[in-house]
Tab-separated table of C-alpha atoms in Angstrom:
chain	number	residue	atom	x	y	z
B	274	ALA	CA	-4.158	81.432	15.115
B	275	GLN	CA	-1.191	79.755	16.684
B	276	SER	CA	2.014	81.701	17.293
B	277	VAL	CA	5.422	81.180	18.853
B	278	THR	CA	7.504	83.843	20.583
B	279	GLN	CA	11.195	83.573	21.312
B	280	PRO	CA	11.934	86.759	23.267
B	281	ASP	CA	15.718	86.593	22.996
B	282	ILE	CA	17.181	87.290	19.568
B	283	HIS	CA	20.791	86.688	20.602
B	284	ILE	CA	22.314	85.169	23.747
B	285	THR	CA	26.002	84.915	24.617
B	286	VAL	CA	27.226	82.520	27.294
B	287	SER	CA	30.620	81.310	28.451
B	288	GLU	CA	31.632	77.740	27.810
B	289	GLY	CA	30.654	75.607	30.793
B	290	ALA	CA	27.884	77.959	31.908
B	291	SER	CA	24.256	76.954	32.045
B	292	LEU	CA	21.787	77.938	29.349
B	293	GLU	CA	18.074	78.629	29.166
B	294	LEU	CA	16.332	79.665	25.949
B	295	ARG	CA	12.802	80.912	26.293
B	296	CYS	CA	9.784	79.984	24.193
B	297	ASN	CA	6.159	80.983	24.612
B	298	TYR	CA	3.330	79.791	22.426
B	299	SER	CA	-0.251	80.722	21.758
B	300	TYR	CA	-2.639	77.906	20.913
B	301	GLY	CA	-6.068	77.031	22.246
B	302	ALA	CA	-5.616	73.290	22.571
B	303	THR	CA	-2.787	71.082	23.823
B	304	PRO	CA	0.113	71.726	21.461
B	305	TYR	CA	2.817	69.536	20.078
B	306	LEU	CA	6.080	71.319	20.916
B	307	PHE	CA	9.513	71.077	19.376
B	308	TRP	CA	12.991	72.546	19.598
B	309	TYR	CA	15.228	72.519	16.542
B	310	VAL	CA	18.859	73.569	16.104
B	311	GLN	CA	20.407	75.000	12.958
B	312	SER	CA	24.148	75.263	12.418
B	313	PRO	CA	25.347	77.809	9.827
B	314	GLY	CA	24.534	76.731	6.279
B	315	GLN	CA	22.693	73.650	7.467
B	316	GLY	CA	19.138	72.419	7.722
B	317	LEU	CA	17.178	72.080	10.957
B	318	GLN	CA	17.824	69.196	13.302
B	319	LEU	CA	15.324	68.108	15.929
B	320	LEU	CA	16.618	68.444	19.507
B	321	LEU	CA	13.540	67.263	21.389
B	322	LYS	CA	9.767	67.129	21.332
B	323	TYR	CA	6.787	67.124	23.676
B	324	PHE	CA	3.493	65.479	22.848
B	325	SER	CA	2.050	64.480	26.213
B	326	GLY	CA	2.961	62.927	29.553
B	327	ASP	CA	6.011	63.951	31.559
B	328	THR	CA	6.437	67.690	31.199
B	329	LEU	CA	10.237	67.484	31.389
B	330	VAL	CA	11.619	66.010	28.189
B	331	GLN	CA	15.147	64.989	27.369
B	332	GLY	CA	16.721	65.472	23.991
B	333	ILE	CA	19.952	64.959	22.150
B	334	LYS	CA	23.258	66.670	22.957
B	335	GLY	CA	22.371	67.003	26.661
B	336	PHE	CA	19.426	69.377	26.148
B	337	GLU	CA	16.152	69.258	28.044
B	338	ALA	CA	12.957	71.297	27.970
B	339	GLU	CA	10.056	71.769	30.348
B	340	PHE	CA	6.452	72.266	29.295
B	341	LYS	CA	4.518	74.606	31.587
B	342	ARG	CA	0.902	74.791	30.551
B	343	SER	CA	0.045	77.592	33.003
B	344	GLN	CA	2.728	79.805	31.467
B	345	SER	CA	2.310	78.593	27.858
B	346	SER	CA	6.044	78.028	27.822
B	347	PHE	CA	8.475	75.409	26.620
B	348	ASN	CA	11.943	76.601	27.657
B	349	LEU	CA	15.082	74.823	26.532
B	350	ARG	CA	17.908	74.213	29.030
B	351	LYS	CA	21.393	72.804	29.164
B	352	PRO	CA	23.443	72.620	32.386
B	353	SER	CA	26.850	73.142	30.767
B	354	VAL	CA	27.302	74.658	27.323
B	355	HIS	CA	30.004	73.496	24.913
B	356	TRP	CA	31.556	75.630	22.183
B	357	SER	CA	29.944	73.339	19.600
B	358	ASP	CA	26.481	74.402	20.836
B	359	ALA	CA	26.888	77.773	19.104
B	360	ALA	CA	24.032	77.795	16.574
B	361	GLU	CA	20.541	79.136	16.068
B	362	TYR	CA	17.689	77.532	17.987
B	363	PHE	CA	14.078	77.451	16.903
B	364	CYS	CA	11.005	76.633	18.945
B	365	ALA	CA	8.003	75.291	17.025
B	366	VAL	CA	4.415	74.333	17.745
B	367	GLY	CA	2.460	71.696	15.847
B	368	SER	CA	-1.198	72.538	15.630
B	369	TYR	CA	-4.291	72.425	13.450
B	370	SER	CA	-5.262	75.191	11.083
B	371	GLY	CA	-8.827	76.338	10.541
B	372	ALA	CA	-9.030	73.909	7.619
B	373	GLY	CA	-8.120	71.035	9.909
B	374	SER	CA	-4.624	70.538	8.513
B	375	TYR	CA	-1.602	69.918	10.711
B	376	GLN	CA	1.091	72.608	10.518
B	377	LEU	CA	4.307	73.546	12.237
B	378	THR	CA	4.672	77.205	13.233
B	379	PHE	CA	8.139	78.452	14.122
B	380	GLY	CA	9.472	81.210	16.319
B	381	LYS	CA	11.979	83.701	14.919
B	382	GLY	CA	14.882	81.931	16.510
B	383	THR	CA	17.534	82.624	19.153
B	384	LYS	CA	21.147	82.812	18.083
B	385	LEU	CA	23.530	81.372	20.668
B	386	SER	CA	27.142	82.489	20.835
B	387	VAL	CA	29.600	80.692	23.138
B	388	ILE	CA	32.673	82.423	24.575
B	389	PRO	CA	35.626	80.062	25.099
O	105	ASN	CA	18.376	56.662	4.286
O	106	ALA	CA	18.315	59.892	2.282
O	107	GLY	CA	15.420	61.546	4.201
O	108	VAL	CA	14.468	64.839	2.510
O	109	THR	CA	16.527	65.820	-0.514
O	110	GLN	CA	16.472	69.276	-2.063
O	111	THR	CA	18.057	70.416	-5.311
O	112	PRO	CA	19.759	72.653	-6.202
O	113	LYS	CA	21.709	73.818	-3.153
O	114	PHE	CA	22.466	77.230	-4.640
O	115	ARG	CA	20.995	79.231	-7.502
O	116	ILE	CA	21.246	82.744	-8.873
O	117	LEU	CA	18.291	83.961	-10.939
O	118	LYS	CA	17.735	87.109	-12.904
O	119	ILE	CA	14.581	89.130	-12.292
O	120	GLY	CA	11.711	87.676	-14.287
O	121	GLN	CA	13.235	84.238	-14.749
O	122	SER	CA	11.478	81.115	-13.559
O	123	MET	CA	12.730	78.010	-11.835
O	124	THR	CA	11.625	74.936	-9.931
O	125	LEU	CA	13.054	73.886	-6.585
O	126	GLN	CA	12.942	70.136	-6.286
O	127	CYS	CA	12.112	68.219	-3.108
O	128	THR	CA	11.773	64.501	-2.597
O	129	GLN	CA	11.373	62.385	0.534
O	130	ASP	CA	11.755	58.651	1.021
O	131	MET	CA	9.988	58.266	4.389
O	132	ASN	CA	6.463	57.846	2.950
O	133	HIS	CA	5.295	60.907	4.886
O	134	ASN	CA	1.892	62.245	3.956
O	135	TYR	CA	2.619	65.870	4.890
O	136	MET	CA	5.121	67.988	2.984
O	137	TYR	CA	5.969	71.668	3.461
O	138	TRP	CA	7.877	74.518	1.874
O	139	TYR	CA	9.302	77.218	4.121
O	140	ARG	CA	11.392	80.262	3.420
O	141	GLN	CA	13.914	81.574	5.927
O	142	ASP	CA	14.992	85.189	6.027
O	143	PRO	CA	17.477	86.591	8.580
O	144	GLY	CA	15.804	87.318	11.917
O	145	MET	CA	12.393	86.209	10.665
O	146	GLY	CA	12.396	82.492	11.413
O	147	LEU	CA	10.697	80.134	8.980
O	148	LYS	CA	7.547	81.124	7.165
O	149	LEU	CA	5.274	78.556	5.550
O	150	ILE	CA	4.787	79.036	1.811
O	151	TYR	CA	2.721	75.992	0.829
O	152	TYR	CA	1.964	72.607	2.276
O	153	SER	CA	0.434	69.341	1.152
O	154	VAL	CA	-1.471	66.722	3.136
O	155	GLY	CA	-1.094	64.062	0.463
O	156	ALA	CA	-0.765	63.431	-3.246
O	157	GLY	CA	-3.040	65.734	-5.208
O	158	ILE	CA	-3.796	68.026	-2.241
O	159	THR	CA	-2.031	71.322	-1.639
O	160	ASP	CA	-2.865	74.474	0.279
O	161	LYS	CA	-1.468	77.941	0.877
O	162	GLY	CA	0.558	78.835	3.906
O	163	GLU	CA	1.421	82.248	5.295
O	164	VAL	CA	3.380	83.641	2.309
O	165	PRO	CA	2.215	81.931	-0.943
O	166	ASN	CA	2.323	84.884	-3.348
O	167	GLY	CA	4.722	84.391	-6.244
O	168	TYR	CA	4.949	80.623	-5.795
O	169	ASN	CA	3.165	77.512	-7.000
O	170	VAL	CA	3.351	73.866	-5.980
O	171	SER	CA	2.129	70.491	-7.108
O	172	ARG	CA	2.058	67.058	-5.470
O	173	SER	CA	1.578	64.322	-8.022
O	174	THR	CA	3.255	61.624	-5.905
O	175	THR	CA	3.790	60.995	-2.199
O	176	GLU	CA	7.536	61.469	-2.621
O	177	ASP	CA	7.825	64.727	-4.598
O	178	PHE	CA	6.778	68.285	-3.819
O	179	PRO	CA	8.338	70.816	-6.225
O	180	LEU	CA	8.106	74.572	-5.674
O	181	ARG	CA	7.809	76.791	-8.737
O	182	LEU	CA	8.793	80.443	-9.019
O	183	GLU	CA	7.254	81.885	-12.189
O	184	LEU	CA	8.574	85.462	-12.291
O	185	ALA	CA	11.462	85.810	-9.914
O	186	ALA	CA	11.652	89.033	-7.900
O	187	PRO	CA	14.375	90.325	-5.555
O	188	SER	CA	11.955	89.813	-2.638
O	189	GLN	CA	12.219	86.074	-3.261
O	190	THR	CA	15.911	86.060	-2.361
O	191	SER	CA	15.924	83.687	0.586
O	192	VAL	CA	16.828	80.235	1.824
O	193	TYR	CA	14.135	77.677	1.039
O	194	PHE	CA	13.552	74.555	3.096
O	195	CYS	CA	11.443	71.578	2.235
O	196	ALA	CA	10.209	69.350	5.050
O	197	SER	CA	8.009	66.322	5.541
O	198	SER	CA	6.149	64.695	8.419
O	199	TRP	CA	3.425	62.389	9.526
O	200	ILE	CA	0.416	64.017	11.141
O	201	ASN	CA	1.035	65.071	14.752
O	202	THR	CA	4.792	64.528	14.578
O	203	GLU	CA	7.994	66.429	14.048
O	204	ALA	CA	9.072	67.549	10.586
O	205	PHE	CA	12.235	66.368	8.876
O	206	PHE	CA	14.068	69.018	6.897
O	207	GLY	CA	16.192	69.094	3.772
O	208	GLN	CA	19.493	70.945	3.651
O	209	GLY	CA	18.000	74.010	1.992
O	210	THR	CA	18.305	75.916	-1.286
O	211	ARG	CA	19.962	79.333	-1.180
O	212	LEU	CA	18.347	81.466	-3.897
O	213	THR	CA	19.519	84.904	-4.979
O	214	VAL	CA	17.483	87.005	-7.411
O	215	VAL	CA	19.431	89.821	-9.102
């Protein structure tokens, strides 16, 4: 069965510093990969997605992520963090269940705090 | 464009009561999902549907029921509310092989 691991529960960075959030997945075939962001009390907003092609994908709000098949990873990066980036970030994999249905499986999330 | 709309936004239930969480989408997506979110646990799939008239269990279906009579609507029913069902519930929809679009969530407390 597919699974997603986000090793860091909580990360704190200073405003202006760089950021990398880690995501590892387990899935036998080529996955569809996503990063979502959730602000407090809100729903999930898509930051970026990878389906195929260029392994470095650009998203909204200055985020990017790199797909590394050999490491089963899809890490999220931002060169300079802004205070408004404080939120919870979820990595997800789109895959097929045993019944052949498409599903999204989410990691447990990484909470980002930003120090002014 | 409304996207995915969930109602209500907040609800307090007493143990043993029942309720229906409503979800509707206007993007003509074939897939619809119900997730629950608990602190530190991410999102867990309760039920999903691949089209009108077709539903299937996800990871944590016990205590819930769903129906999908139209493409647009995917209500989630709690028959006998229990404290363990205190959570935030998210409805989402998608095409096959694409990202999911989420509603704003329903915060449910069972007391």
